[in-house]
Amino acid sequence: MTDSNDDPEATIDPDEDGGDPTALGSTDDQSVPDLDDVVLDNLDTGTGEASDEASRGLFDDLLEGEPIFENKEVLRPSYTPHKLPHREEQINNMATILVTALRGDTPSNILIYGKTGTGKTASAKFVSEELETTSQKYEVPCEVEYINCEVTDTQYRVLAQLANKFINKNIDVIDERIDELEDLRSQAREDASELSDTDYDSLSALDAAIDDLEAEKDEFEEVPMTGWPTDRVYSSFFDAVDYHERVVVIMLDEIDKLVEKSGDDTLYNLSRMNSELENSRVSIMGISNDLKFTDFLDPRVKSSLGEEEIVFPPYDANQLRDILQARADVAFKGDALTDDVIPLCAAFAAQEHGDARRALDLLRTAGELAERDQIDDVEEDHVRQAQEKIELDRVVEVVRTLPTQSKIVLFAIILLEKNGVHNINTGEVFNIYKNLCAEIDADVLTQRRVTDLISELDMLGIVNAVVVSKGRYGRTKEISLSVPTEETEAVLLSDSRLGDIDDVQPFVQARFDN
Ligand code: ADP
Ligand code: MG
C-alpha cells in the first residue's frame, strides 16, 4: 500500500475500509465529506497536470477547437437550398407548365426523371414553395401536396395521407368561417342593422348557418392509417379535395418505389379523377429515379402521367464544384477549406454518376474528420478518408440488408478468402454454402440459384465474378471479394442467424472433403 494510514484497523482489514456503516457513525462530530470532495481528493493523488486535465470535461477540448463549420446544417440532405445552380432549365420548364394552375386551369401532368442526387427533390420543393407563395399573393386557390412514396408506399397510405391533409385544410377553412359568423352574431345581437349587408336576414338564419357549418365539419372524418376499405379512403379524399374550387398539384416523389411495391392502381385512380371532380382539379407530378419505370404502367396511366417529361441529367465535375462552392460559402468558416477540397469532392462525386448528394456528403464528412483531428483546415486527405468512410458505410448498409440466403453465400465466399483460397469457383462456394445452411437450418437452394445470387452480389459491387474459360472443361466463374473482409464479416455475423455459427473451420475443411 502506498498511502500511509496510521489507523491500524484499516490496514488489518482493508475490505472493511469505508464499507462499514459504523465507521460513518463514528465520525458523527465531524462533517461527512460530500461526494464532490471525495472525487477531488482522489484526483489530487495524481500530478498537478492530471488534476488540471480532470477538471476539464469530456467536451471541453472539442468545444475549444476553432470550429471549422459556420453552419453545418447547410450540408445536410434535409436542407432545401434556395439557389439551385445548373437546374435553371428544369426549374423553368416546371414553372412554365405549372403556371397554368395560377390561371385557374389544370396543368398537364409531369413526369420527372433522373438518377439520385441530380436535384429532383430539391427543385420540385423549390418550385412548389414558389407556386404556393405566388398563389397566396394573387389569392388564387392553388395547393401543392408533396408525398414521398418511399415512405408512403401503398395506395391506402397515399390516399389516406392526401385525404387527411385536405380534410384538415377544409376544417381550417370552416373554422375560420364559423369564427367570422360568430363575430357577426355578437355584433348583430347588439345592433341588428349589422345584418343588413349580409346573406342573413335574421339572427336565427345566422344561427342556422353556423349549425350547418358545424355539421359540415363533423362530416369530415379523418381517415385512420389502416382498416378502411380502399374505395372508402378514395372517396374521402375525393370529397375533401372537391370541397371547394381549387387546383391541386400532387407531387409523388420516388414514384417508382410506389409502383414497384403496390402497382399502378394509385396512379390510375388519381389520373382519372378530373373527369369526376366538380369544383377542383388535380394535376400529378411524378418524380422517378428509375428511367424505365413507366414500362410497368398500364398504357392509359403511362400516357396520362407522361404528358410532359423533364429529364434531370447527371452533374459533371464542374457543375458539382459550383454547387459545392455555393453551399461551402455558408457552411464553413472563412478559409477553412484548402484549395483542393472542393474540386476533389466534385471529382469523386462525378464518378458516382454525378451525384450532388454524394458530393455534399463528402464535403461534410471531410469537414467532420478535420474537426476530429482538431486542425483548422480541411485538407485533400480528409476528402480521401471521407470517400473511404462513405464507401464503407454504403457496403455495410448493403450487406446488412441482404436477404439471408445472399448473406450465407457471401459468408461462404468470405470463409474461403480468409482461408487463402484464390480464384474461388462457384462449386467451392456452393459446398460451403450447403454446410452453412445445414448448420443454421436454412433451406438449401440449387447451385443454379446460388450462381444467380453470386451475380447479384457482383452487381451490388460486393464481389467480383469474372467468367474464365477452362478450355475443354468449359467455363467457370472466378469469384473474389470487392469489399473489406473484416468489416463485411462483422456485419454478417451481426445477423442473428449467421451469428449462431460458432466454429466455421469445419465448413472450410469441407471444401477439401467434397
Ligand atoms: P434527387 O432528388 O434527384 O435524388 P436531391 O434533390 O435530393 O436529389 O439532391 C441531393 C442533394 O444535393 C440535396 O442536398 C440537394 O440540396 C443538393 N443539390 C442537388 N442539386 C443541387 C443544385 N443544383 N444546387 C444546389 N444543391 C443541389
Ligand atoms: Mg429525391
Coordinates of C-alpha atoms and ligand atoms in Angstrom, one line a residue:
M1 CA 0.0 0.0 0.0
T2 CA 1.4 3.4 -0.9
D3 CA -0.8 5.6 1.2
S4 CA 0.3 5.8 4.8
N5 CA -2.6 5.2 7.1
D6 CA -1.9 5.2 10.8
D7 CA -5.3 3.6 11.7
P8 CA -4.3 0.0 12.5
E9 CA -7.8 -1.3 11.9
A10 CA -7.9 -0.1 8.4
T11 CA -4.7 -1.9 7.5
I12 CA -5.7 -5.1 9.1
D13 CA -9.0 -5.4 7.2
P14 CA -8.9 -3.3 4.1
D15 CA -12.2 -4.7 2.9
E16 CA -14.0 -3.1 5.7
D17 CA -12.5 0.3 4.8
G18 CA -15.3 2.8 4.4
G19 CA -17.7 0.0 3.8
D20 CA -18.7 -0.3 7.4
P21 CA -21.7 1.8 8.3
T22 CA -20.5 2.1 11.9
A23 CA -17.4 3.8 10.6
L24 CA -19.5 6.6 9.3
G25 CA -21.4 6.7 12.6
S26 CA -18.1 7.2 14.4
T27 CA -17.5 10.4 12.5
D28 CA -20.6 12.0 14.0
D29 CA -18.8 15.0 15.3
Q30 CA -17.0 15.7 12.0
S31 CA -18.9 16.7 8.9
V32 CA -19.2 13.8 6.5
P33 CA -17.3 14.6 3.3
D34 CA -19.6 15.1 0.4
L35 CA -19.2 13.4 -2.9
D36 CA -17.6 16.3 -4.6
D37 CA -14.8 16.4 -2.1
V38 CA -14.2 12.7 -2.4
V39 CA -13.9 12.9 -6.1
L40 CA -11.5 15.9 -6.0
D41 CA -9.4 14.1 -3.3
N42 CA -9.0 11.1 -5.4
L43 CA -8.0 13.1 -8.5
D44 CA -5.5 15.1 -6.4
T45 CA -3.4 12.0 -5.8
G46 CA -2.1 12.4 -9.4
T47 CA 0.3 15.0 -10.7
G48 CA -0.8 18.7 -10.9
E49 CA -1.3 18.3 -14.7
A50 CA -3.6 15.3 -14.2
S51 CA -5.9 17.3 -11.9
D52 CA -5.9 20.1 -14.4
E53 CA -7.0 17.8 -17.1
A54 CA -9.5 16.0 -15.0
S55 CA -11.3 19.2 -14.2
R56 CA -11.9 19.7 -17.9
G57 CA -15.0 17.9 -19.1
L58 CA -15.3 15.4 -22.0
F59 CA -16.4 18.2 -24.3
D60 CA -14.1 21.0 -23.4
D61 CA -11.4 20.2 -25.9
L62 CA -13.9 19.6 -28.6
L63 CA -15.6 22.8 -27.9
E64 CA -12.5 24.8 -27.8
G65 CA -11.0 23.7 -31.1
E66 CA -11.5 26.5 -33.6
P67 CA -14.7 25.3 -35.3
I68 CA -14.4 24.6 -39.0
F69 CA -18.1 24.8 -39.6
E70 CA -20.1 28.0 -39.5
N71 CA -23.4 26.2 -40.3
K72 CA -23.2 22.5 -40.9
E73 CA -26.9 22.1 -41.4
V74 CA -26.5 23.6 -44.8
L75 CA -24.6 20.5 -45.9
R76 CA -27.3 18.0 -44.7
P77 CA -29.7 16.4 -47.1
S78 CA -32.7 17.8 -45.2
Y79 CA -31.7 21.4 -46.1
T80 CA -33.5 22.8 -49.1
P81 CA -31.4 25.4 -50.9
H82 CA -33.0 28.4 -52.4
K83 CA -30.5 28.6 -55.2
L84 CA -30.0 25.6 -57.5
P85 CA -27.2 26.3 -59.9
H86 CA -27.4 24.3 -63.2
R87 CA -31.1 23.5 -62.8
E88 CA -32.4 26.7 -64.2
E89 CA -33.7 25.0 -67.3
Q90 CA -35.5 22.2 -65.5
I91 CA -37.0 24.6 -63.0
N92 CA -38.2 26.9 -65.7
N93 CA -39.8 24.0 -67.5
M94 CA -41.7 23.0 -64.4
A95 CA -42.8 26.6 -63.8
T96 CA -43.9 27.0 -67.4
I97 CA -46.2 24.0 -67.1
L98 CA -47.4 24.8 -63.6
V99 CA -48.2 28.4 -64.1
T100 CA -51.4 27.2 -65.6
A101 CA -52.6 26.4 -62.1
L102 CA -52.3 30.1 -61.2
R103 CA -54.6 30.9 -64.0
G104 CA -57.1 28.5 -62.5
D105 CA -56.7 25.8 -65.1
T106 CA -55.4 22.3 -64.8
P107 CA -51.7 21.9 -65.6
S108 CA -50.5 18.9 -67.6
N109 CA -49.2 16.0 -65.6
I110 CA -45.4 16.0 -65.4
L111 CA -43.0 13.1 -65.1
I112 CA -39.5 13.9 -63.9
Y113 CA -36.7 11.5 -64.4
G114 CA -33.1 11.5 -63.2
K115 CA -30.6 9.5 -61.2
T116 CA -30.3 10.0 -57.5
G117 CA -28.7 13.2 -56.4
T118 CA -29.5 15.1 -59.6
G119 CA -31.6 17.7 -57.7
K120 CA -35.1 16.4 -58.5
T121 CA -36.5 16.7 -55.0
A122 CA -34.7 20.0 -54.2
S123 CA -36.0 21.5 -57.5
A124 CA -39.5 20.2 -57.0
K125 CA -39.7 21.5 -53.5
F126 CA -38.4 24.9 -54.6
V127 CA -40.9 25.1 -57.4
S128 CA -43.8 24.1 -55.1
E129 CA -42.9 26.7 -52.5
E130 CA -42.8 29.4 -55.2
L131 CA -46.1 28.2 -56.6
E132 CA -47.8 28.4 -53.2
T133 CA -46.3 31.8 -52.4
T134 CA -47.4 33.2 -55.6
S135 CA -50.9 31.7 -55.3
Q136 CA -51.3 33.4 -52.0
K137 CA -50.1 36.7 -53.3
Y138 CA -52.7 36.6 -56.1
E139 CA -55.2 34.9 -54.0
V140 CA -55.8 32.0 -56.4
P141 CA -56.7 28.7 -54.8
C142 CA -53.8 26.5 -55.7
E143 CA -52.3 24.0 -53.5
V144 CA -49.3 21.6 -53.7
E145 CA -49.1 18.4 -51.8
Y146 CA -45.8 16.6 -51.6
I147 CA -45.6 12.9 -50.8
N148 CA -42.5 10.8 -50.6
C149 CA -43.6 7.4 -51.8
E150 CA -40.6 5.7 -50.4
V151 CA -42.1 6.3 -47.0
T152 CA -45.8 6.3 -48.0
D153 CA -45.7 3.3 -50.3
T154 CA -49.2 1.8 -50.6
Q155 CA -52.3 3.1 -52.3
Y156 CA -54.1 3.2 -49.0
R157 CA -51.4 5.3 -47.3
V158 CA -51.1 7.7 -50.2
L159 CA -54.8 8.3 -50.4
A160 CA -55.2 8.4 -46.6
Q161 CA -52.4 11.0 -46.3
L162 CA -53.9 13.1 -49.1
A163 CA -57.4 12.8 -47.6
N164 CA -56.3 13.9 -44.2
K165 CA -54.3 16.8 -45.5
F166 CA -57.3 18.1 -47.3
I167 CA -59.7 17.3 -44.5
N168 CA -57.6 19.3 -42.1
K169 CA -57.4 22.2 -44.6
N170 CA -61.2 22.1 -45.1
I171 CA -61.7 22.1 -41.3
D172 CA -59.5 25.1 -41.0
V173 CA -61.5 26.9 -43.7
I174 CA -64.7 26.0 -41.9
D175 CA -63.4 27.1 -38.5
E176 CA -62.4 30.5 -40.0
R177 CA -65.8 30.9 -41.4
I178 CA -67.5 29.9 -38.2
D179 CA -65.4 32.5 -36.3
E180 CA -66.5 35.2 -38.7
L181 CA -70.1 34.3 -38.4
E182 CA -69.9 34.2 -34.6
D183 CA -68.3 37.6 -34.6
L184 CA -71.1 38.9 -36.8
R185 CA -73.6 37.3 -34.5
S186 CA -72.3 39.0 -31.4
Q187 CA -72.3 42.3 -33.2
A188 CA -75.8 41.7 -34.5
R189 CA -77.1 41.0 -31.0
E190 CA -76.1 44.5 -30.0
D191 CA -77.2 46.1 -33.3
A192 CA -79.5 44.2 -35.6
S193 CA -78.6 46.5 -38.5
E194 CA -75.2 44.7 -38.7
L195 CA -77.0 42.0 -40.7
S196 CA -78.3 44.4 -43.4
D197 CA -75.5 43.9 -45.8
T198 CA -75.1 40.1 -45.3
D199 CA -76.7 37.0 -46.6
Y200 CA -78.6 36.6 -43.3
D201 CA -81.8 38.4 -42.7
S202 CA -82.2 37.4 -39.1
L203 CA -80.2 36.1 -36.1
S204 CA -81.9 32.8 -36.4
A205 CA -80.8 32.5 -40.0
L206 CA -77.3 33.2 -38.8
D207 CA -77.6 30.5 -36.1
A208 CA -78.7 28.0 -38.7
A209 CA -75.8 28.9 -40.9
I210 CA -73.4 28.3 -38.1
D211 CA -75.1 25.0 -37.3
D212 CA -74.8 23.9 -40.9
L213 CA -71.1 24.7 -40.9
E214 CA -70.6 22.7 -37.7
A215 CA -72.4 19.8 -39.3
E216 CA -70.3 20.0 -42.4
K217 CA -67.2 19.9 -40.2
D218 CA -68.4 16.8 -38.4
E219 CA -68.8 15.1 -41.8
F220 CA -65.1 15.3 -42.4
E221 CA -63.9 12.2 -40.5
E222 CA -60.1 11.7 -40.5
V223 CA -59.0 8.5 -42.3
P224 CA -57.3 6.0 -40.0
M225 CA -53.9 4.8 -41.1
T226 CA -55.3 1.3 -41.6
G227 CA -58.6 -0.5 -41.6
W228 CA -60.9 1.1 -44.1
P229 CA -61.7 -0.4 -47.5
T230 CA -59.6 1.4 -50.1
D231 CA -62.6 2.8 -52.0
R232 CA -63.9 4.5 -48.9
V233 CA -60.5 6.1 -48.4
Y234 CA -60.6 7.2 -52.1
S235 CA -64.0 8.8 -51.7
S236 CA -63.0 10.5 -48.5
F237 CA -60.1 12.0 -50.4
F238 CA -62.3 12.8 -53.4
D239 CA -64.9 14.6 -51.3
A240 CA -62.2 16.5 -49.4
V241 CA -60.5 17.8 -52.5
D242 CA -63.7 18.7 -54.1
Y243 CA -65.0 20.6 -51.1
H244 CA -64.2 23.9 -52.8
E245 CA -62.8 25.3 -56.0
R246 CA -59.0 24.8 -56.3
V247 CA -56.2 23.4 -58.4
V248 CA -54.2 20.8 -56.6
V249 CA -50.7 19.7 -57.7
I250 CA -49.8 16.3 -56.2
M251 CA -46.1 15.7 -56.1
L252 CA -45.3 12.0 -55.9
D253 CA -41.6 11.7 -55.2
E254 CA -39.9 8.3 -55.6
I255 CA -43.0 7.3 -57.6
D256 CA -41.1 4.3 -58.9
K257 CA -41.0 2.9 -55.4
L258 CA -44.8 3.1 -55.1
V259 CA -45.3 1.3 -58.4
E260 CA -42.7 -1.3 -57.5
K261 CA -44.3 -2.0 -54.2
S262 CA -48.0 -1.6 -54.9
G263 CA -48.6 -1.4 -58.6
D264 CA -50.2 1.4 -60.6
D265 CA -53.7 1.5 -59.1
T266 CA -53.0 4.7 -57.2
L267 CA -51.8 6.4 -60.3
Y268 CA -54.7 5.1 -62.3
N269 CA -57.2 6.4 -59.7
L270 CA -55.6 9.8 -59.4
S271 CA -55.2 10.3 -63.1
R272 CA -58.9 9.8 -63.9
M273 CA -60.2 11.9 -61.0
N274 CA -60.5 15.1 -63.1
S275 CA -63.4 13.7 -65.2
E276 CA -65.4 13.4 -62.0
L277 CA -64.4 16.3 -59.8
E278 CA -66.8 19.2 -59.9
N279 CA -65.1 22.0 -58.1
S280 CA -61.4 21.2 -58.1
R281 CA -58.8 19.9 -60.5
V282 CA -55.9 17.6 -59.8
S283 CA -52.6 17.5 -61.6
I284 CA -49.9 15.0 -60.8
M285 CA -46.1 15.5 -60.8
G286 CA -44.3 12.2 -60.6
I287 CA -40.6 12.0 -59.8
S288 CA -38.6 8.9 -60.5
N289 CA -35.1 7.7 -60.2
D290 CA -35.7 4.8 -62.5
L291 CA -35.9 5.8 -66.1
K292 CA -37.7 2.7 -67.2
F293 CA -40.4 2.5 -64.6
T294 CA -43.2 3.5 -67.0
D295 CA -42.6 0.2 -68.8
F296 CA -44.6 -1.4 -65.9
L297 CA -47.5 1.0 -66.1
D298 CA -50.9 0.5 -67.6
P299 CA -50.8 2.3 -71.0
R300 CA -53.5 4.7 -70.0
V301 CA -51.7 5.7 -66.9
K302 CA -48.5 5.9 -68.8
S303 CA -49.8 8.3 -71.4
S304 CA -51.7 10.4 -68.8
L305 CA -48.8 10.7 -66.4
G306 CA -46.2 11.4 -69.1
E307 CA -48.0 14.3 -70.7
E308 CA -44.9 16.3 -70.0
E309 CA -41.5 14.8 -69.3
I310 CA -38.5 16.6 -67.8
V311 CA -35.1 14.9 -67.5
F312 CA -32.5 15.8 -64.9
P313 CA -29.1 14.8 -66.3
P314 CA -26.2 13.9 -64.0
Y315 CA -24.0 16.8 -63.0
D316 CA -20.5 16.9 -64.3
A317 CA -17.5 17.8 -62.1
N318 CA -17.6 21.5 -62.9
Q319 CA -21.2 21.8 -62.1
L320 CA -20.7 19.9 -58.8
R321 CA -17.9 22.4 -58.0
D322 CA -20.4 25.3 -58.3
I323 CA -23.0 23.6 -56.2
L324 CA -20.4 22.8 -53.5
Q325 CA -18.9 26.2 -53.6
A326 CA -22.3 27.9 -53.0
R327 CA -23.0 25.6 -50.0
A328 CA -19.5 25.8 -48.7
D329 CA -19.6 29.6 -48.5
V330 CA -22.4 29.3 -45.9
A331 CA -21.3 26.1 -44.2
F332 CA -17.7 26.7 -43.4
K333 CA -15.7 29.4 -41.6
G334 CA -13.9 31.8 -43.9
D335 CA -10.8 29.9 -45.1
A336 CA -11.4 26.5 -43.6
L337 CA -11.2 24.8 -46.9
T338 CA -7.9 24.3 -48.7
D339 CA -8.0 24.8 -52.5
D340 CA -8.1 21.1 -53.5
V341 CA -11.0 20.1 -51.3
I342 CA -14.0 21.2 -53.4
P343 CA -12.5 20.0 -56.8
L344 CA -11.7 16.6 -55.2
C345 CA -15.2 16.2 -53.7
A346 CA -16.6 17.2 -57.1
A347 CA -14.4 14.7 -59.0
F348 CA -15.3 11.8 -56.7
A349 CA -19.0 12.5 -57.0
A350 CA -18.8 13.0 -60.7
Q351 CA -17.6 9.4 -60.9
E352 CA -20.5 8.4 -58.8
H353 CA -22.9 9.3 -61.6
G354 CA -22.8 13.0 -60.9
D355 CA -24.5 12.7 -57.5
A356 CA -24.7 16.0 -55.7
R357 CA -25.8 14.3 -52.6
R358 CA -22.6 12.3 -52.6
A359 CA -20.6 15.5 -53.2
L360 CA -22.2 17.2 -50.2
D361 CA -21.8 14.1 -48.0
L362 CA -18.1 14.0 -48.9
L363 CA -17.6 17.7 -48.1
R364 CA -19.4 17.4 -44.8
T365 CA -17.7 14.2 -43.8
A366 CA -14.3 15.7 -44.7
G367 CA -15.1 18.7 -42.5
E368 CA -16.0 16.4 -39.6
L369 CA -12.8 14.4 -40.0
A370 CA -10.8 17.6 -39.9
E371 CA -12.7 18.7 -36.9
R372 CA -12.0 15.4 -35.2
D373 CA -8.3 15.9 -35.9
Q374 CA -8.6 19.3 -34.2
I375 CA -7.0 21.1 -37.0
D376 CA -8.1 24.4 -38.6
D377 CA -8.5 23.5 -42.2
V378 CA -9.9 20.7 -44.3
E379 CA -7.3 19.1 -46.5
E380 CA -7.3 16.9 -49.5
D381 CA -6.5 13.8 -47.4
H382 CA -9.7 14.4 -45.3
V383 CA -11.7 14.1 -48.6
R384 CA -10.0 10.8 -49.4
Q385 CA -10.7 9.5 -45.9
A386 CA -14.3 10.7 -46.2
Q387 CA -14.6 8.8 -49.5
E388 CA -13.4 5.6 -47.9
K389 CA -15.7 6.1 -44.9
I390 CA -18.8 6.7 -47.1
E391 CA -17.9 3.8 -49.3
L392 CA -17.6 1.6 -46.2
D393 CA -20.9 2.8 -44.8
R394 CA -22.5 2.0 -48.1
V395 CA -21.1 -1.5 -48.1
V396 CA -22.2 -2.1 -44.5
E397 CA -25.7 -0.9 -45.4
V398 CA -26.0 -3.1 -48.5
V399 CA -24.7 -6.2 -46.7
R400 CA -26.8 -5.6 -43.7
T401 CA -30.0 -5.5 -45.8
L402 CA -29.2 -8.5 -47.9
P403 CA -31.7 -11.4 -47.8
T404 CA -30.5 -14.3 -45.6
Q405 CA -29.7 -16.6 -48.5
S406 CA -27.4 -14.0 -50.1
K407 CA -25.8 -13.5 -46.7
I408 CA -25.0 -17.2 -46.4
V409 CA -23.5 -17.2 -49.9
L410 CA -21.4 -14.1 -49.1
F411 CA -20.3 -15.7 -45.9
A412 CA -19.1 -18.8 -47.7
I413 CA -17.0 -16.6 -50.1
I414 CA -15.5 -14.8 -47.1
L415 CA -14.6 -18.0 -45.4
L416 CA -12.8 -19.2 -48.5
E417 CA -10.9 -16.0 -48.9
K418 CA -9.9 -16.0 -45.2
N419 CA -8.5 -19.4 -45.7
G420 CA -6.3 -18.3 -48.5
V421 CA -8.4 -19.7 -51.4
H422 CA -7.9 -17.7 -54.5
N423 CA -9.8 -17.8 -57.7
I424 CA -12.8 -19.2 -55.9
N425 CA -15.3 -21.0 -58.2
T426 CA -19.0 -21.5 -57.8
G427 CA -18.7 -25.1 -56.8
E428 CA -16.5 -24.3 -53.9
V429 CA -18.9 -21.6 -52.8
F430 CA -21.8 -24.0 -53.1
N431 CA -20.1 -26.7 -51.0
I432 CA -19.5 -24.4 -48.1
Y433 CA -22.9 -22.7 -48.6
K434 CA -24.6 -26.1 -48.2
N435 CA -22.9 -26.8 -45.0
L436 CA -23.6 -23.4 -43.6
C437 CA -27.3 -23.9 -44.4
A438 CA -27.4 -27.2 -42.6
E439 CA -25.8 -25.6 -39.6
I440 CA -28.4 -22.9 -39.3
D441 CA -31.4 -24.8 -40.6
A442 CA -31.8 -22.7 -43.7
D443 CA -33.3 -24.1 -46.9
V444 CA -30.6 -25.1 -49.4
L445 CA -31.1 -23.6 -52.8
T446 CA -29.9 -25.2 -56.0
Q447 CA -26.4 -24.5 -57.3
R448 CA -28.1 -22.6 -60.2
R449 CA -29.8 -20.2 -57.8
V450 CA -26.6 -19.8 -55.8
T451 CA -24.9 -18.8 -59.1
D452 CA -27.7 -16.2 -59.6
L453 CA -27.2 -14.8 -56.1
I454 CA -23.4 -14.5 -56.8
S455 CA -24.3 -12.5 -59.9
E456 CA -26.5 -10.2 -57.8
L457 CA -23.7 -9.7 -55.3
D458 CA -21.5 -8.9 -58.2
M459 CA -24.0 -6.3 -59.5
L460 CA -24.1 -4.7 -56.0
G461 CA -20.3 -4.4 -56.1
I462 CA -19.8 -6.7 -53.2
V463 CA -18.0 -9.4 -55.0
N464 CA -16.3 -9.5 -58.4
A465 CA -17.1 -12.6 -60.5
V466 CA -15.4 -13.0 -63.8
V467 CA -16.1 -15.8 -66.2
V468 CA -13.0 -17.6 -67.3
S469 CA -12.6 -20.2 -69.9
K470 CA -11.2 -23.5 -68.9
G471 CA -10.6 -24.7 -72.4
R472 CA -12.3 -28.0 -73.0
Y473 CA -13.5 -28.1 -69.4
G474 CA -15.9 -25.3 -70.2
R475 CA -16.2 -22.0 -68.4
T476 CA -16.4 -21.2 -64.8
K477 CA -16.6 -18.1 -62.6
E478 CA -13.8 -16.8 -60.6
I479 CA -15.0 -15.0 -57.6
S480 CA -13.3 -12.6 -55.3
L481 CA -14.4 -10.2 -52.6
S482 CA -14.5 -6.5 -53.6
V483 CA -15.2 -5.2 -50.1
P484 CA -13.1 -5.2 -46.9
T485 CA -13.2 -8.8 -45.4
E486 CA -13.2 -8.0 -41.7
E487 CA -15.9 -5.3 -41.7
T488 CA -18.1 -7.3 -44.0
E489 CA -17.8 -10.4 -41.9
A490 CA -18.7 -8.4 -38.8
V491 CA -21.8 -7.2 -40.5
L492 CA -22.8 -10.7 -41.5
L493 CA -22.2 -12.1 -38.0
S494 CA -24.4 -9.4 -36.5
D495 CA -27.3 -11.1 -38.2
S496 CA -28.8 -13.3 -35.5
R497 CA -29.0 -16.4 -37.8
L498 CA -25.4 -16.2 -39.0
G499 CA -24.2 -15.2 -35.6
D500 CA -25.3 -18.6 -34.3
I501 CA -22.5 -20.3 -36.2
D502 CA -19.7 -20.8 -33.7
D503 CA -16.9 -22.6 -35.3
V504 CA -16.5 -22.1 -39.0
Q505 CA -13.4 -24.0 -39.6
P506 CA -15.1 -27.4 -40.3
F507 CA -17.0 -25.8 -43.2
V508 CA -13.9 -24.6 -44.9
Q509 CA -12.4 -28.1 -44.4
A510 CA -15.4 -29.5 -46.1
R511 CA -14.2 -27.9 -49.3
F512 CA -11.4 -30.4 -49.4
D513 CA -13.6 -33.3 -48.5
N514 CA -16.0 -32.8 -51.4
Ligands
ADP1 P1 -32.6 13.7 -56.1 O1 -34.0 14.0 -55.6 O2 -32.5 13.9 -57.6 O3 -32.1 12.4 -55.6 P2 -31.9 15.9 -54.4 O4 -32.8 17.0 -54.9 O5 -32.3 15.3 -53.1 O6 -31.6 14.8 -55.5 O7 -30.4 16.5 -54.2 C1 -29.4 15.8 -53.4 C2 -28.7 16.9 -52.6 O8 -28.0 17.7 -53.5 C3 -29.6 17.7 -51.8 O9 -28.9 18.0 -50.6 C4 -29.7 19.0 -52.7 O10 -29.9 20.1 -51.9 C5 -28.4 19.1 -53.4 N1 -28.5 19.6 -54.7 C6 -28.8 18.9 -55.8 N2 -28.8 19.7 -56.9 C7 -28.4 20.9 -56.5 C8 -28.2 22.2 -57.1 N3 -28.3 22.3 -58.4 N4 -27.8 23.2 -56.3 C9 -27.6 23.1 -55.0 N5 -27.8 21.9 -54.4 C10 -28.2 20.8 -55.1
MG2 MG -35.2 12.8 -54.4

